[in-house]
Coordinates of C-alpha atoms in Angstrom, one line a residue:
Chain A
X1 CA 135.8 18.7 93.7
X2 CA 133.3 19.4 96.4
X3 CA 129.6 19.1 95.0
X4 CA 128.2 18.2 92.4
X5 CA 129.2 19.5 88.7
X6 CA 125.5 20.9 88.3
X7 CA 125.1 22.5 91.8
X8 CA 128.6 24.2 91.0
X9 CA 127.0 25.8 88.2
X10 CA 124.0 26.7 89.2
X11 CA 125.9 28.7 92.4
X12 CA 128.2 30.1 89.6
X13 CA 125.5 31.2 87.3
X14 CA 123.7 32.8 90.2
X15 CA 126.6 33.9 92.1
X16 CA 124.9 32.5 95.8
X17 CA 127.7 32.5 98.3
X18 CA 129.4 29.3 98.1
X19 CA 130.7 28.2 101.5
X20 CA 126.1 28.6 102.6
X21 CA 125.4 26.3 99.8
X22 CA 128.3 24.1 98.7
X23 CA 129.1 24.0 102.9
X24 CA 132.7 25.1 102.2
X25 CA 134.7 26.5 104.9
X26 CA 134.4 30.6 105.4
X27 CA 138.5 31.3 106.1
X28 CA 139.2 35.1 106.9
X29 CA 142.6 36.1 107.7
X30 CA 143.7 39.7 109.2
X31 CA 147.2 40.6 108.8
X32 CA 149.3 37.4 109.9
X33 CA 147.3 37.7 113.6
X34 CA 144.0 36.8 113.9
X35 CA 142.3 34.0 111.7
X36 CA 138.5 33.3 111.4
X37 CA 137.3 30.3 110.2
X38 CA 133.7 29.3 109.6
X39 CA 132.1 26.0 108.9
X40 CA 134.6 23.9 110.2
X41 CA 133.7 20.2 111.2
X42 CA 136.4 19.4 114.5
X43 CA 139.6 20.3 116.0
X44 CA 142.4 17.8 115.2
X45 CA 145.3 19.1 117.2
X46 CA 145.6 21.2 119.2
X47 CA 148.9 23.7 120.3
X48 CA 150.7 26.8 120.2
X49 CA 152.6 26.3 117.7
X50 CA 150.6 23.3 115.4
X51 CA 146.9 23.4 115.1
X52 CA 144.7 21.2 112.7
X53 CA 141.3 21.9 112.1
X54 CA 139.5 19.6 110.2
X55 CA 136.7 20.9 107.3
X56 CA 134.9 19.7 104.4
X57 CA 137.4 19.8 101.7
X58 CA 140.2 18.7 104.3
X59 CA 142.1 19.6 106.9
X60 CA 143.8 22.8 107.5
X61 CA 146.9 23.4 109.1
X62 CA 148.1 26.3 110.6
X63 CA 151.2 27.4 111.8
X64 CA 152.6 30.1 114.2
X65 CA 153.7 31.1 117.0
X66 CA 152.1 31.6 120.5
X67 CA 148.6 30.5 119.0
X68 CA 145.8 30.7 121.0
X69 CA 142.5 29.7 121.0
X70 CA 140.4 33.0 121.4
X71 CA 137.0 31.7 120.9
X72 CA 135.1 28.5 120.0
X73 CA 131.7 27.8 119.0
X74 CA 130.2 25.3 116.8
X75 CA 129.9 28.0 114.0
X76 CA 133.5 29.6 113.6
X77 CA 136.7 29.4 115.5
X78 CA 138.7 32.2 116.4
X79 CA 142.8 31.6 116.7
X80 CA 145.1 34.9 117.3
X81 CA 149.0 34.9 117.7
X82 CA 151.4 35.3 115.1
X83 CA 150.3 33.1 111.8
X84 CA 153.3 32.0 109.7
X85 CA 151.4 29.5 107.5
X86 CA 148.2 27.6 106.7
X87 CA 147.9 24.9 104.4
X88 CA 144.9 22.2 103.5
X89 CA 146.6 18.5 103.8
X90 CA 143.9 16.3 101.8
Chain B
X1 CA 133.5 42.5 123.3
X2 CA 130.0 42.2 123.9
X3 CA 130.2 38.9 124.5
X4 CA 132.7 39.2 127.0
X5 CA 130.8 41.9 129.0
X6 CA 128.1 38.9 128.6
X7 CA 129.8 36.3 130.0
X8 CA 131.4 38.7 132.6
X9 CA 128.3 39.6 133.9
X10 CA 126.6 36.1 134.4
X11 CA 130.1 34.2 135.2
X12 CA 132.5 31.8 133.7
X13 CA 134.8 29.4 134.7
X14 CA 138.4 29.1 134.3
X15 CA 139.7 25.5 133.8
X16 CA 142.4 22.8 132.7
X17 CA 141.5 20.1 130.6
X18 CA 144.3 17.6 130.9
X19 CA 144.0 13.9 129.3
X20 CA 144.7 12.1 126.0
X21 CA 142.3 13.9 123.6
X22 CA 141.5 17.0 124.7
X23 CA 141.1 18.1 120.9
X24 CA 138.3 15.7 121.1
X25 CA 137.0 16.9 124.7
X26 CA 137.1 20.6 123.1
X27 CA 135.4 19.3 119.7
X28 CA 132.7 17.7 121.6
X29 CA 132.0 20.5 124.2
X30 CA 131.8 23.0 121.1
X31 CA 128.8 21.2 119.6
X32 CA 126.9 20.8 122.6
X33 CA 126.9 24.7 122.0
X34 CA 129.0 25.1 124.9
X35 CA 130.7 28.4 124.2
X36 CA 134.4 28.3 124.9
X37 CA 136.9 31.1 124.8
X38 CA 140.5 31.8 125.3
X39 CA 142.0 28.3 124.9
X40 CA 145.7 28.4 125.5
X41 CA 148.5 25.3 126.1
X42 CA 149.7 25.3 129.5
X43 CA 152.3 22.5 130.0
X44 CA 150.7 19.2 129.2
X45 CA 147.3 20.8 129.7
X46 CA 144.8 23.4 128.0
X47 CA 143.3 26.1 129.8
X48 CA 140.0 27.7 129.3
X49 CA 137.5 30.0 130.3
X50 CA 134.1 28.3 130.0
X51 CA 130.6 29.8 131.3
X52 CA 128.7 28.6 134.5
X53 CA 126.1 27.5 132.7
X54 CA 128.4 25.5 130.2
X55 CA 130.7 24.1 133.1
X56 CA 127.5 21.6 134.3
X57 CA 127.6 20.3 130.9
X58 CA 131.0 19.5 130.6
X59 CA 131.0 16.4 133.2
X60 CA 129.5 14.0 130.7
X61 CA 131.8 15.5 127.7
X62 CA 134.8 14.5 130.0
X63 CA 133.5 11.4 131.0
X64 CA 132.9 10.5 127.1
X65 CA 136.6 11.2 126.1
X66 CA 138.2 10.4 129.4
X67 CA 139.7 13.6 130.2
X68 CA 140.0 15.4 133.5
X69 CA 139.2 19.1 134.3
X70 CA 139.7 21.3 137.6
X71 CA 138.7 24.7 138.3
X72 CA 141.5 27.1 138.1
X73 CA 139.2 30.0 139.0
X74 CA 135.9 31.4 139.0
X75 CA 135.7 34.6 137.7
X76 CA 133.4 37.4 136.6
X77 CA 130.6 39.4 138.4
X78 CA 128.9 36.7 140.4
X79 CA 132.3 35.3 141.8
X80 CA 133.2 39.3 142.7
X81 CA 130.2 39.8 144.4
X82 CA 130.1 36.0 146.7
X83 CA 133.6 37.7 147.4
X84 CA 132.8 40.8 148.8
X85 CA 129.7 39.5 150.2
X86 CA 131.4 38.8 153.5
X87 CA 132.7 42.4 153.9
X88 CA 130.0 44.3 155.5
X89 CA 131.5 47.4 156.4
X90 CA 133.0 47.8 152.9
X91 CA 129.1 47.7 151.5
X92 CA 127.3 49.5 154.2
X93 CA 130.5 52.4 153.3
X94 CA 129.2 51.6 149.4
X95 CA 125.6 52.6 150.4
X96 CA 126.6 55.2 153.2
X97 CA 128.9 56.9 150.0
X98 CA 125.6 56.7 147.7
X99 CA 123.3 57.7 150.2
X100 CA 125.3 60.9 150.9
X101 CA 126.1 61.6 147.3
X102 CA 122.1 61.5 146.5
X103 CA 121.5 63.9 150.3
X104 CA 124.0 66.6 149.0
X105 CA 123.1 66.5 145.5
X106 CA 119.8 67.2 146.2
X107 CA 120.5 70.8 147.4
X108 CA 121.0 73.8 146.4
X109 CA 124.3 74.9 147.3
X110 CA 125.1 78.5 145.3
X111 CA 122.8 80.6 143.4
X112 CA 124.0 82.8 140.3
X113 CA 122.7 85.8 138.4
X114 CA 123.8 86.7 135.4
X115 CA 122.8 90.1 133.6
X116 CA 122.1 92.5 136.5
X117 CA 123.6 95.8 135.7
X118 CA 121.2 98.5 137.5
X119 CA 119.8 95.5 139.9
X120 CA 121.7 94.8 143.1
X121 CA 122.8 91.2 143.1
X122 CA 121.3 91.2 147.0
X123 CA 117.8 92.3 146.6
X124 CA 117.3 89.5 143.8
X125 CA 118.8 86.9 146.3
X126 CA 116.6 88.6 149.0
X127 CA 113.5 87.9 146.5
X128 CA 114.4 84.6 145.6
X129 CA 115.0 83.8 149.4
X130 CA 111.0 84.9 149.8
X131 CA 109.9 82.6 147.7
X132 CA 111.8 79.7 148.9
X133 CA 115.2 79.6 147.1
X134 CA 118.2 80.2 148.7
X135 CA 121.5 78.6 149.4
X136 CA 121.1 75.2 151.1
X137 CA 118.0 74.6 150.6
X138 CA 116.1 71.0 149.4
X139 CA 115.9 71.4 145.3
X140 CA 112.8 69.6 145.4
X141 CA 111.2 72.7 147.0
X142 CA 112.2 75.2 144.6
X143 CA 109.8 76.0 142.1
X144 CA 111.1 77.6 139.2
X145 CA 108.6 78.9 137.7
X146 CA 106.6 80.5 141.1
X147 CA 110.5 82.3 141.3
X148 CA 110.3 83.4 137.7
X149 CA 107.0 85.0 139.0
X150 CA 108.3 86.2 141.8
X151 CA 110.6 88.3 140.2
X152 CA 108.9 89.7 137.1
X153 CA 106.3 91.0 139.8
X154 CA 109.0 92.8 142.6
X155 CA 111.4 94.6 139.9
X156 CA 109.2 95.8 137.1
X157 CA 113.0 96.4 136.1
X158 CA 113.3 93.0 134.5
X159 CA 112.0 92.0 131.4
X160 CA 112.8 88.6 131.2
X161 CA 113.8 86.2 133.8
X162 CA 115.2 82.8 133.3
X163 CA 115.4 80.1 136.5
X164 CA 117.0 76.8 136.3
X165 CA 118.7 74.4 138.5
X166 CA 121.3 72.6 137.3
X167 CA 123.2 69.8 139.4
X168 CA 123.8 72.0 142.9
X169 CA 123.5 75.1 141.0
X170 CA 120.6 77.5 140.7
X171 CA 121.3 80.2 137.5
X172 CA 119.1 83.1 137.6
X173 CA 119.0 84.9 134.1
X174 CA 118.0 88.5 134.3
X175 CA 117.2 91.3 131.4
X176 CA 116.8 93.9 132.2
X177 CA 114.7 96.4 130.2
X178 CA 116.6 99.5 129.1
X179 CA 115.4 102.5 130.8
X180 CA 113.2 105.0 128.8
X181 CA 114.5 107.8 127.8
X182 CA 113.2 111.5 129.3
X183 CA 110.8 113.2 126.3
X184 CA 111.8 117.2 126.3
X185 CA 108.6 118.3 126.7
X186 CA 108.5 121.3 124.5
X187 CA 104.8 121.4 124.0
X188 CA 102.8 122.1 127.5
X189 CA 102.4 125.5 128.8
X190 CA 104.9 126.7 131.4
X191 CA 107.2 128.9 132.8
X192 CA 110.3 128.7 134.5
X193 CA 111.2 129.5 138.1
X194 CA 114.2 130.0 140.7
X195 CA 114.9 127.2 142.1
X196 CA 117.2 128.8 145.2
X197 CA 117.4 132.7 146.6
X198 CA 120.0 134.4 144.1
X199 CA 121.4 137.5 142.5
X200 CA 120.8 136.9 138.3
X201 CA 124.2 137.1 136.6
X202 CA 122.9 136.4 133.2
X203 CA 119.3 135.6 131.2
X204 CA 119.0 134.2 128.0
X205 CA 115.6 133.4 126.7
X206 CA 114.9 130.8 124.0
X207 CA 111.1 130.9 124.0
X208 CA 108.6 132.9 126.6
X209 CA 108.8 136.3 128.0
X210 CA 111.7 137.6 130.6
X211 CA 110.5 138.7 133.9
X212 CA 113.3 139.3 135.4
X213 CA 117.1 141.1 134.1
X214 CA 120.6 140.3 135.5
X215 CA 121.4 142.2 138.8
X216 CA 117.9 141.7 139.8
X217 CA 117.9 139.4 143.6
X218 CA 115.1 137.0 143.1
X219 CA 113.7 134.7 146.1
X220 CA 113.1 130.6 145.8
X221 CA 109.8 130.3 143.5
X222 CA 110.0 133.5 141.9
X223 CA 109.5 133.8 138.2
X224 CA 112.2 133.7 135.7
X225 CA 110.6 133.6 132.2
X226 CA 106.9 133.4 131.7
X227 CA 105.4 131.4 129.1
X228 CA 102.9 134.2 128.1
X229 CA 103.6 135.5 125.1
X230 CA 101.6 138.6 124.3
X231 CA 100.8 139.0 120.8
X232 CA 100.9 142.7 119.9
X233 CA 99.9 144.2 116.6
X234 CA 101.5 147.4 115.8
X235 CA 102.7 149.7 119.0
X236 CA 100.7 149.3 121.5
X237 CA 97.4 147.4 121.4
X238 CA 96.9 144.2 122.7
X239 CA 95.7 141.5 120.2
X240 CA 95.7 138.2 122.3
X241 CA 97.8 136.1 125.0
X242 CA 99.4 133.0 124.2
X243 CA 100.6 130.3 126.5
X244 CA 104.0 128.2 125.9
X245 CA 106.7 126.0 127.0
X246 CA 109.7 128.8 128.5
X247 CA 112.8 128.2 127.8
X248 CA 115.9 129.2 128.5
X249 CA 119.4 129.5 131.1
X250 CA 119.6 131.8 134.1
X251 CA 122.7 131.8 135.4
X252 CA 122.5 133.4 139.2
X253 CA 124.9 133.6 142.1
X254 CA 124.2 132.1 145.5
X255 CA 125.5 132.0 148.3
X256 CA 126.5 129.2 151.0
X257 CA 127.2 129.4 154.6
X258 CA 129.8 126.6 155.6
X259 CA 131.1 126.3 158.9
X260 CA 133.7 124.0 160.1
X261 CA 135.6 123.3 162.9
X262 CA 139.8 122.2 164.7
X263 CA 140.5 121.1 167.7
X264 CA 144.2 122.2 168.6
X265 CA 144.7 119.1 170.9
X266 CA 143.8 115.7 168.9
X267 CA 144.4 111.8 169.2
X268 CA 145.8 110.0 166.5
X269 CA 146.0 106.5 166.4
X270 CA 150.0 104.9 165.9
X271 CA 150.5 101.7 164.2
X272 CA 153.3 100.3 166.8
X273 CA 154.3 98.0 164.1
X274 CA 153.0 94.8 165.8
X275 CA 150.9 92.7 164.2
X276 CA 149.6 89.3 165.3
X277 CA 147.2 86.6 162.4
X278 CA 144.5 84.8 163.2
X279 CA 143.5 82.0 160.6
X280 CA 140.0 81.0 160.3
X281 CA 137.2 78.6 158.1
X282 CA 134.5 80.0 157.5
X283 CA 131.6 77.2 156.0
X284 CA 128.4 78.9 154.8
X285 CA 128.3 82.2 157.1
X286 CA 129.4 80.9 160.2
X287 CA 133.2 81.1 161.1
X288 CA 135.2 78.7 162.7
X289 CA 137.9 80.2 164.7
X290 CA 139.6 77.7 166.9
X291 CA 142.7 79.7 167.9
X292 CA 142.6 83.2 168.7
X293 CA 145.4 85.8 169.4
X294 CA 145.5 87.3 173.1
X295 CA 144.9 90.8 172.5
X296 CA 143.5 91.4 176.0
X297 CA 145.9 94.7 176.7
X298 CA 146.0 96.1 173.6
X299 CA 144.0 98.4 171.3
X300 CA 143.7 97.0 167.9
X301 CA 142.5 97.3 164.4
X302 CA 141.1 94.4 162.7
X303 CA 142.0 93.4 159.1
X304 CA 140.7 91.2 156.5
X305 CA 143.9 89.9 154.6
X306 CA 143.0 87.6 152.6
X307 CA 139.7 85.0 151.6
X308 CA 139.9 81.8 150.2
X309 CA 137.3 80.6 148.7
X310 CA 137.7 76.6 148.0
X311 CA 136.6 75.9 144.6
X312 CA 136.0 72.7 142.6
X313 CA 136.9 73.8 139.0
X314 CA 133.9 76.4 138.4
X315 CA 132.2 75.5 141.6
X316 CA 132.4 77.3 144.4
X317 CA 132.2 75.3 147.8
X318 CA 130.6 77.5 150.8
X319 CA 134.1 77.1 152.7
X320 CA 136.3 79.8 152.7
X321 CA 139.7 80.3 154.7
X322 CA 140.3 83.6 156.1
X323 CA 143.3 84.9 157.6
X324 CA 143.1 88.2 159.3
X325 CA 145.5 90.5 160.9
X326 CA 145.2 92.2 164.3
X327 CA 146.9 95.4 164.1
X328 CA 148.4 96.6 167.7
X329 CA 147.8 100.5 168.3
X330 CA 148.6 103.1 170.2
X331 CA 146.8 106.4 170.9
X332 CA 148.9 109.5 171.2
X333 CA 148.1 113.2 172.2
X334 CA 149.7 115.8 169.5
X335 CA 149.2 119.4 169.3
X336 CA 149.0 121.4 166.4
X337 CA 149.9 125.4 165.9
X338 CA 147.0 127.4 164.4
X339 CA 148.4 127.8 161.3
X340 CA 148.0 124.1 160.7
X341 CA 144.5 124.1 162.1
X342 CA 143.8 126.9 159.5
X343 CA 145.1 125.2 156.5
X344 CA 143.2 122.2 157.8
X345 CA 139.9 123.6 157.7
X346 CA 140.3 125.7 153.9
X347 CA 141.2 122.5 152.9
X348 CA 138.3 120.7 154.3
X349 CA 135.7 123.4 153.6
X350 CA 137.1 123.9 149.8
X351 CA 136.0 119.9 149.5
X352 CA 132.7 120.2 150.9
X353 CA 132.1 123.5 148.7
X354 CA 133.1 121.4 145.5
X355 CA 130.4 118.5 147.1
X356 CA 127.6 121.0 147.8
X357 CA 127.5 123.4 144.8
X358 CA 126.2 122.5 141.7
X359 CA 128.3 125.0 139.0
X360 CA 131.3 127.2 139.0
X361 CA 132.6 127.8 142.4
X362 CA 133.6 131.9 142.2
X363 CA 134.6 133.1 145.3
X364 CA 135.3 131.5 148.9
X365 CA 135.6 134.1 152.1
X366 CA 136.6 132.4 154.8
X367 CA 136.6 133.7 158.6
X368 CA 138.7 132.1 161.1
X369 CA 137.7 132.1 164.9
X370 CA 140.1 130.7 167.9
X371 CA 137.7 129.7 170.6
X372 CA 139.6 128.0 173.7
X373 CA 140.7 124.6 171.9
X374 CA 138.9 124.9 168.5
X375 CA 139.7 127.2 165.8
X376 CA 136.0 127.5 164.1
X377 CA 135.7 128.6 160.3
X378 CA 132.9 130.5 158.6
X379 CA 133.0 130.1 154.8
X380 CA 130.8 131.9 152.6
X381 CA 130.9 130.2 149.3
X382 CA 129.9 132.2 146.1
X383 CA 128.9 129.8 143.1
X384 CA 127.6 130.5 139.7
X385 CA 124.8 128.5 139.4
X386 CA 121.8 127.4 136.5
X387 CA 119.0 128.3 139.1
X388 CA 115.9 127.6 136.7
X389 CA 113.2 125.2 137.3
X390 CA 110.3 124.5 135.2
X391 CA 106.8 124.7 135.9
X392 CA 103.6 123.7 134.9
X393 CA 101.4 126.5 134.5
X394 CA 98.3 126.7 135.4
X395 CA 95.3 129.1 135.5
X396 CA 96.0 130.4 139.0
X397 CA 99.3 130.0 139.1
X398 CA 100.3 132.8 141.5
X399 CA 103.7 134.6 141.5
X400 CA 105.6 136.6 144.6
X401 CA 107.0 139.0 142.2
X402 CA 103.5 139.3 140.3
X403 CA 103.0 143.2 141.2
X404 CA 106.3 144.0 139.6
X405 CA 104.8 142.7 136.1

């Protein structure tokens, strides 16, 4: 579990948005070509087919094909191609 | 998509990252806030588009994670413009385009009106041209508001006048007012007179008293129907005059005199069936005509065959083509028998009778008359005509036929 039992709750109770205060990652996925994620720590790999990203509660794997990079900033990465899979490895 | 337009405007650069870790490279450029885009594998390298103000931070990134980079391309709207810097010609033709696109814009080129019925479209233009606004001219110049004026004050016609300009356009919206109609005066005092010298066929009085019966001859100006109505009481004495409108329709004959006249030798022209075309531009009113026909020896008739008028959609440019055709002619000597001549000249003076009388044509006499190569006609035209005309009367009004009252 990420955070405390007690912050956990409190967000629950309250219903604040969890990946702001528990500093989870923010993963939006449209159709099977373009993936958004937010709050992400590093890249691990990188390629067209592979690419690892690491976050707080692990990293995430995502597979496809022709993957490709379409923006990065320190707040969210942008990937488009085709998606077949993603998948946290802890 | 925003960003892009961004990033186009101020720069970026395109580049390969090739090296060990260039996860690492990427991971570190990224939180220096170095905005990257479009990250793609290419071989054993990465390739990305990163902006000119991130490229000059990336040194120390590669040096930290021992990568290497090189600069595939610079792109965007600074890189396009260091390009075409060199090419003079290609901007001074930029500039020279504007220039003339602002010149020719700035005129006038056509004028419209809209909603003239009774108003010739020429005398507005001719108004407008007085006050400045005509085709060709600078926009800047025109004043809509002084044409407005303009034209309110030369047709008292118009009721309301809108001016605008609109791109090269100047729109001229007229109303006119509608025309008032004629009151029937049916209240003032007067009589009614002849208005020609004629024999009355028939009188028929609505209001006043009847001067004059049918058979009598009356002279232009003479007195029809009076308006003086004498009150009578009983047979014969005379209570009191009263004065009102006369009405009524007097039909008279009168008489033309028409005289018309034949040559028995004429000219005629004959079409010989040649025919040469001349093209021509015509741009505003002056024409343009490069090659023309060699019509030295001949007698010709010009026509008009057809006008072009270039147009862009609804605008009309002030270029026309024109194509015209010189007809060749020749003239020729005929003869005709007097018989001809004769049925020549009833037909003519039957057509000027119908333009010159003004009711039922009765009777035509005509008299022929050969005199040495003209037969001469003498037509005496009978028509049935209304010949009353009112008047205004007044205290003195004085009357030819007076004596006969």
């Amino acid at each position: 579990m990420h955070g405390g039992i007690l912050k956990r709750n409190v967000v629950n109770a309250l219903e604040l948005p969890k990946e702001v205060i528990l500093n989870l990652p923010f993963i939006s996925l449209t159709g099977k070509e373009e993936l958004i994620i937010e709050n992400y720590k590093g890249i691990i790999e990188y390629g067209d087919e592979i690419m690892r990203v690491s976050t707080a509660v692990g990293v995430l794997k995502i597979e496809g094909k022709e993957l490709l990079l379409k923006q990065l900033t320190s707040e969210c990465i942008v990937v488009t191609g085709s998606i077949k899979g993603i998948s946290f490895l802890t | 998509m925003f960003l892009a337009l961004w990033y186009y405007l101020h720069g970026y650069v395109m580049i390969t990252v090739s090296g060990f870790s260039v996860e690492r490279f990427v991971n570190m450029a990224t939180f220096r806030g170095i905005y990257l885009w479009n990250i793609q594998p290419k071989g054993s390298s990465i390739q990305m588009n990163v902006s000119s103000k991130g490229y000059s931070l990336l040194k120390e990134c590669a040096e930290k994670t021992g990568c290497q980079y090189h600069i595939v391309r610079r792109c965007g709207l600074p890189a396009l413009i260091r390009k075409y810097k060199k090419r003079k010609i290609l901007a001074f033709g930029i500039l020279f385009f504007v220039a003339a696109l602002y010149t020719l814009s700035s005129f006038v080129w056509t004028i419209d009106i809209e909603g003239n019925e009774r108003i010739a479209k020429e005398d507005i233009l001719t108004a407008c041209e007085n006050v400045g606004m005509s085709a060709g001219k600078l926009k800047w110049n025109m004043h809509t508001d002084e044409v407005t004026q303009k034209l309110l004050e030369t047709f008292p016609d118009i009721s309301w006048v809108s001016v605008s300009i609109k791109g090269t356009n100047a729109l001229v919206k007229i109303v006119e007012a509608i025309p008032q109609p004629e009151m029937i005066d049916k209240v003032t005092p007067s009589d009614l007179i002849a208005k020609k010298d004629s024999v009355i066929q028939s009188i028929t009085t609505e209001a006043g008293t009847p001067i004059v019966q049918s058979g009598d001859v009356v002279k232009k100006g003479a007195l029809l129907i009076s308006g003086e109505v004498i009150i009578a009481a009983g047979e014969e004495a005379e209570v009191g005059r009263e004065y009102i409108h006369a009405r009524g329709t007097i039909l008279g004959k009168v008489w033309y005199n028409l005289e018309e006249s034949v040559p028995l030798q004429y000219t005629e022209k004959m079409y010989t069936g040649e025919e040469k075309k001349d093209k021509s531009i015509m741009i505003g009113n002056t024409i343009l005509n490069v090659i023309q026909p060699n019509m030295e020896d001949s007698t010709y008739d010009k026509e008009k065959t057809s006008v072009n008028q270039f147009a862009i959609g609804d605008f009309k440019l002030p270029v026309a083509y024109i194509q015209e055709t010189y007809k060749v002619y020749e003239i020729i000597q005929k003869q005709r028998t007097k018989e001809q001549a004769k049925k020549e000249l009833e037909n003519k003076l039957k057509q000027k009778a119908e333009e010159i009388a003004e009711g039922e044509i009765e009777n035509i006499d005509i008299i022929y008359k050969i005199e040495e190569n003209n037969v001469i006609a003498t037509a005496t035209i009978t028509v049935m005509e209304e010949i009353s005309e009112e008047q205004k009367r007044e205290e003195n009004t004085a009357y030819e036929n007076k004596e006969e009252l």
